[in-house]
Structure formats: structure tokens, C-alpha cells
């Protein structure tokens, strides 16, 4: 993956991710040099989650008006409107009850039950 400095248009470097033995190798290259890291698969998943949450936060800054949906219409990736980021990690509909697994911006997760017709205001719809 390559990126570009948005101000100058100059190449900002490259990012490479690949398995390295039982770990995950991450290489970041810039004009100033290169940084290489090797981490466990668990840490790589934590990094991916943190990046995803940060991207959600960045996207939410650009979003227009919030949207309200029924609890049984929630889907993975939806971000609840409010002062803290809460992202839907999973949804299971069981008749008139909806089981929603949320994940906070800090990486904590919890489950909540909703009536299927409950109205939930979202900052951004998941993809």
C-alpha cells in the first residue's frame, strides 16, 4: 500500500504487511527511513481494530446528519451517535429481541438487549 502527502502530493512512503514465521511483519517506509515491526497475530488484530476504530472516528467527522434505525436493522460497523464511539460488532435477532454486541473506542466490548422496534440513532452506517 502506498500513500501520498495530501499537501505536497509527494510520495509518503509504503506500508507492507506479511506473515513472518508465526508472527506478522509490518514495514513502514518513508523518505526518512524504514521501520520494521514483528508482532503476534493477536497484537496484529488489536492494531487492526484500533486502526478501524480510528478510521470510524475520522469518518464520523465528515458525516452529515445522524440516521435513526430500528434495533433489528442494525448491522456490523454501525456507529452509535453520542459523545463516545460505540461500534456495532455483532447483531443477532431472536424474535422480538435483538442482541447487540458493541465495541467502544477503547476496545472494550459488551452486549445489550433491545426490543426489535427500539429506535437507535446512528452517527454512521456500517458498510
PDB file of C-alpha atoms in Angstrom:
ATOM      1  CA  UNK A   1       0.000   0.000   0.000  1.00  0.00           C
ATOM      2  CA  UNK A   2       1.390   3.417  -0.895  1.00  0.00           C
ATOM      3  CA  UNK A   3       0.207   6.793   0.303  1.00  0.00           C
ATOM      4  CA  UNK A   4       0.760  10.373  -0.745  1.00  0.00           C
ATOM      5  CA  UNK A   5       1.240  13.540   1.280  1.00  0.00           C
ATOM      6  CA  UNK A   6      -2.046  15.377   0.729  1.00  0.00           C
ATOM      7  CA  UNK A   7      -0.417  18.820   0.909  1.00  0.00           C
ATOM      8  CA  UNK A   8       2.523  18.318  -1.443  1.00  0.00           C
ATOM      9  CA  UNK A   9       1.488  15.288  -3.492  1.00  0.00           C
ATOM     10  CA  UNK A  10       4.892  13.735  -2.758  1.00  0.00           C
ATOM     11  CA  UNK A  11       5.022  10.027  -2.016  1.00  0.00           C
ATOM     12  CA  UNK A  12       4.669   9.496   1.733  1.00  0.00           C
ATOM     13  CA  UNK A  13       6.164   6.022   1.680  1.00  0.00           C
ATOM     14  CA  UNK A  14       4.875   2.491   1.741  1.00  0.00           C
ATOM     15  CA  UNK A  15       3.280   0.027   4.097  1.00  0.00           C
ATOM     16  CA  UNK A  16       3.858  -3.712   3.799  1.00  0.00           C
ATOM     17  CA  UNK A  17       2.238  -6.387   5.949  1.00  0.00           C
ATOM     18  CA  UNK A  18       3.050 -10.091   5.637  1.00  0.00           C
ATOM     19  CA  UNK A  19       3.320 -13.248   7.733  1.00  0.00           C
ATOM     20  CA  UNK A  20       6.797 -13.781   9.212  1.00  0.00           C
ATOM     21  CA  UNK A  21       7.061 -17.247  10.687  1.00  0.00           C
ATOM     22  CA  UNK A  22       4.476 -17.362  13.477  1.00  0.00           C
ATOM     23  CA  UNK A  23       4.248 -13.547  13.597  1.00  0.00           C
ATOM     24  CA  UNK A  24       3.069 -10.684  11.462  1.00  0.00           C
ATOM     25  CA  UNK A  25       5.644  -8.361   9.915  1.00  0.00           C
ATOM     26  CA  UNK A  26       4.856  -4.693   9.377  1.00  0.00           C
ATOM     27  CA  UNK A  27       7.201  -2.449   7.366  1.00  0.00           C
ATOM     28  CA  UNK A  28       6.694   1.306   7.097  1.00  0.00           C
ATOM     29  CA  UNK A  29       8.872   3.217   4.701  1.00  0.00           C
ATOM     30  CA  UNK A  30       9.264   6.971   4.340  1.00  0.00           C
ATOM     31  CA  UNK A  31      11.808   9.309   2.813  1.00  0.00           C
ATOM     32  CA  UNK A  32      13.443   9.454   6.272  1.00  0.00           C
ATOM     33  CA  UNK A  33      13.897   5.690   6.532  1.00  0.00           C
ATOM     34  CA  UNK A  34      12.106   2.460   7.320  1.00  0.00           C
ATOM     35  CA  UNK A  35      10.569   0.982  10.451  1.00  0.00           C
ATOM     36  CA  UNK A  36      10.054  -2.777  10.776  1.00  0.00           C
ATOM     37  CA  UNK A  37       7.979  -4.493  13.447  1.00  0.00           C
ATOM     38  CA  UNK A  38       7.076  -8.111  14.096  1.00  0.00           C
ATOM     39  CA  UNK A  39       4.121  -8.823  16.345  1.00  0.00           C
ATOM     40  CA  UNK A  40       1.953 -11.733  17.363  1.00  0.00           C
ATOM     41  CA  UNK A  41      -1.238 -12.387  15.399  1.00  0.00           C
ATOM     42  CA  UNK A  42      -3.212 -11.264  18.474  1.00  0.00           C
ATOM     43  CA  UNK A  43      -1.386  -7.907  18.575  1.00  0.00           C
ATOM     44  CA  UNK A  44      -1.869  -7.517  14.819  1.00  0.00           C
ATOM     45  CA  UNK A  45      -5.622  -7.969  15.301  1.00  0.00           C
ATOM     46  CA  UNK A  46      -5.573  -5.385  18.130  1.00  0.00           C
ATOM     47  CA  UNK A  47      -3.754  -2.968  15.823  1.00  0.00           C
ATOM     48  CA  UNK A  48      -6.262  -3.620  13.037  1.00  0.00           C
ATOM     49  CA  UNK A  49      -9.144  -2.979  15.451  1.00  0.00           C
ATOM     50  CA  UNK A  50      -7.552   0.236  16.722  1.00  0.00           C
ATOM     51  CA  UNK A  51      -6.987   1.423  13.145  1.00  0.00           C
ATOM     52  CA  UNK A  52     -10.580   0.574  12.229  1.00  0.00           C
ATOM     53  CA  UNK A  53     -11.947   2.476  15.219  1.00  0.00           C
ATOM     54  CA  UNK A  54      -9.748   5.486  14.446  1.00  0.00           C
ATOM     55  CA  UNK A  55     -10.962   5.378  10.839  1.00  0.00           C
ATOM     56  CA  UNK A  56     -14.562   5.264  12.102  1.00  0.00           C
ATOM     57  CA  UNK A  57     -13.894   8.329  14.233  1.00  0.00           C
ATOM     58  CA  UNK A  58     -12.297  10.153  11.298  1.00  0.00           C
ATOM     59  CA  UNK A  59     -15.236   9.213   9.058  1.00  0.00           C
ATOM     60  CA  UNK A  60     -17.709  10.426  11.659  1.00  0.00           C
ATOM     61  CA  UNK A  61     -16.225  13.911  11.488  1.00  0.00           C
ATOM     62  CA  UNK A  62     -17.196  14.068   7.805  1.00  0.00           C
ATOM     63  CA  UNK A  63     -20.668  12.609   8.194  1.00  0.00           C
ATOM     64  CA  UNK A  64     -23.807  14.554   7.668  1.00  0.00           C
ATOM     65  CA  UNK A  65     -26.886  14.164   9.838  1.00  0.00           C
ATOM     66  CA  UNK A  66     -27.394  11.150  12.103  1.00  0.00           C
ATOM     67  CA  UNK A  67     -29.826   8.456  10.991  1.00  0.00           C
ATOM     68  CA  UNK A  68     -32.248   6.522  13.222  1.00  0.00           C
ATOM     69  CA  UNK A  69     -32.930   2.831  12.594  1.00  0.00           C
ATOM     70  CA  UNK A  70     -34.825   0.048  14.324  1.00  0.00           C
ATOM     71  CA  UNK A  71     -32.690  -2.208  16.517  1.00  0.00           C
ATOM     72  CA  UNK A  72     -33.408  -5.162  14.221  1.00  0.00           C
ATOM     73  CA  UNK A  73     -31.943  -3.143  11.309  1.00  0.00           C
ATOM     74  CA  UNK A  74     -28.541  -2.617  12.976  1.00  0.00           C
ATOM     75  CA  UNK A  75     -25.566  -4.130  11.202  1.00  0.00           C
ATOM     76  CA  UNK A  76     -21.893  -4.649  11.952  1.00  0.00           C
ATOM     77  CA  UNK A  77     -19.927  -1.424  11.612  1.00  0.00           C
ATOM     78  CA  UNK A  78     -22.784   0.935  12.532  1.00  0.00           C
ATOM     79  CA  UNK A  79     -21.556   3.697  14.850  1.00  0.00           C
ATOM     80  CA  UNK A  80     -23.942   4.953  17.524  1.00  0.00           C
ATOM     81  CA  UNK A  81     -24.421   8.703  17.809  1.00  0.00           C
ATOM     82  CA  UNK A  82     -23.164  10.203  21.058  1.00  0.00           C
ATOM     83  CA  UNK A  83     -20.133  11.671  22.764  1.00  0.00           C
ATOM     84  CA  UNK A  84     -18.193   8.361  22.644  1.00  0.00           C
ATOM     85  CA  UNK A  85     -17.653   5.997  19.744  1.00  0.00           C
ATOM     86  CA  UNK A  86     -19.660   2.781  20.080  1.00  0.00           C
ATOM     87  CA  UNK A  87     -19.489   0.494  17.091  1.00  0.00           C
ATOM     88  CA  UNK A  88     -21.737  -2.497  16.419  1.00  0.00           C
ATOM     89  CA  UNK A  89     -19.557  -5.599  16.456  1.00  0.00           C
ATOM     90  CA  UNK A  90     -22.387  -8.112  16.014  1.00  0.00           C
ATOM     91  CA  UNK A  91     -26.180  -8.397  15.865  1.00  0.00           C
ATOM     92  CA  UNK A  92     -28.433 -11.388  16.479  1.00  0.00           C
ATOM     93  CA  UNK A  93     -32.207 -11.149  16.162  1.00  0.00           C
ATOM     94  CA  UNK A  94     -34.153 -13.589  18.328  1.00  0.00           C
ATOM     95  CA  UNK A  95     -37.829 -12.972  17.660  1.00  0.00           C
ATOM     96  CA  UNK A  96     -38.782  -9.620  19.208  1.00  0.00           C
ATOM     97  CA  UNK A  97     -35.401  -9.290  20.958  1.00  0.00           C
ATOM     98  CA  UNK A  98     -32.186  -8.049  19.369  1.00  0.00           C
ATOM     99  CA  UNK A  99     -28.810  -8.977  20.905  1.00  0.00           C
ATOM    100  CA  UNK A 100     -26.233  -6.311  20.013  1.00  0.00           C
ATOM    101  CA  UNK A 101     -22.519  -6.603  20.733  1.00  0.00           C
ATOM    102  CA  UNK A 102     -20.932  -3.150  20.983  1.00  0.00           C
ATOM    103  CA  UNK A 103     -17.275  -2.193  20.962  1.00  0.00           C
ATOM    104  CA  UNK A 104     -16.020   1.056  22.479  1.00  0.00           C
ATOM    105  CA  UNK A 105     -13.332   3.314  21.073  1.00  0.00           C
ATOM    106  CA  UNK A 106     -11.097   1.980  23.863  1.00  0.00           C
ATOM    107  CA  UNK A 107     -11.585  -1.590  22.623  1.00  0.00           C
ATOM    108  CA  UNK A 108     -13.955  -2.783  25.365  1.00  0.00           C
ATOM    109  CA  UNK A 109     -16.942  -4.874  24.314  1.00  0.00           C
ATOM    110  CA  UNK A 110     -20.343  -5.581  25.842  1.00  0.00           C
ATOM    111  CA  UNK A 111     -23.750  -6.959  24.913  1.00  0.00           C
ATOM    112  CA  UNK A 112     -27.109  -5.218  25.141  1.00  0.00           C
ATOM    113  CA  UNK A 113     -30.626  -6.459  24.502  1.00  0.00           C
ATOM    114  CA  UNK A 114     -33.166  -4.298  22.672  1.00  0.00           C
ATOM    115  CA  UNK A 115     -36.769  -4.633  21.639  1.00  0.00           C
ATOM    116  CA  UNK A 116     -36.684  -5.192  17.863  1.00  0.00           C
ATOM    117  CA  UNK A 117     -38.645  -1.962  17.309  1.00  0.00           C
ATOM    118  CA  UNK A 118     -36.416   0.201  19.544  1.00  0.00           C
ATOM    119  CA  UNK A 119     -35.062   3.245  17.709  1.00  0.00           C
ATOM    120  CA  UNK A 120     -31.261   3.632  17.688  1.00  0.00           C
ATOM    121  CA  UNK A 121     -29.654   6.861  16.431  1.00  0.00           C
ATOM    122  CA  UNK A 122     -26.502   6.274  14.420  1.00  0.00           C
ATOM    123  CA  UNK A 123     -23.678   8.649  13.591  1.00  0.00           C
ATOM    124  CA  UNK A 124     -22.683   6.499  10.614  1.00  0.00           C
ATOM    125  CA  UNK A 125     -23.992   3.383   8.912  1.00  0.00           C
ATOM    126  CA  UNK A 126     -21.637   0.414   8.559  1.00  0.00           C
ATOM    127  CA  UNK A 127     -20.695  -0.839   5.142  1.00  0.00           C
TER     128      UNK A 127
END
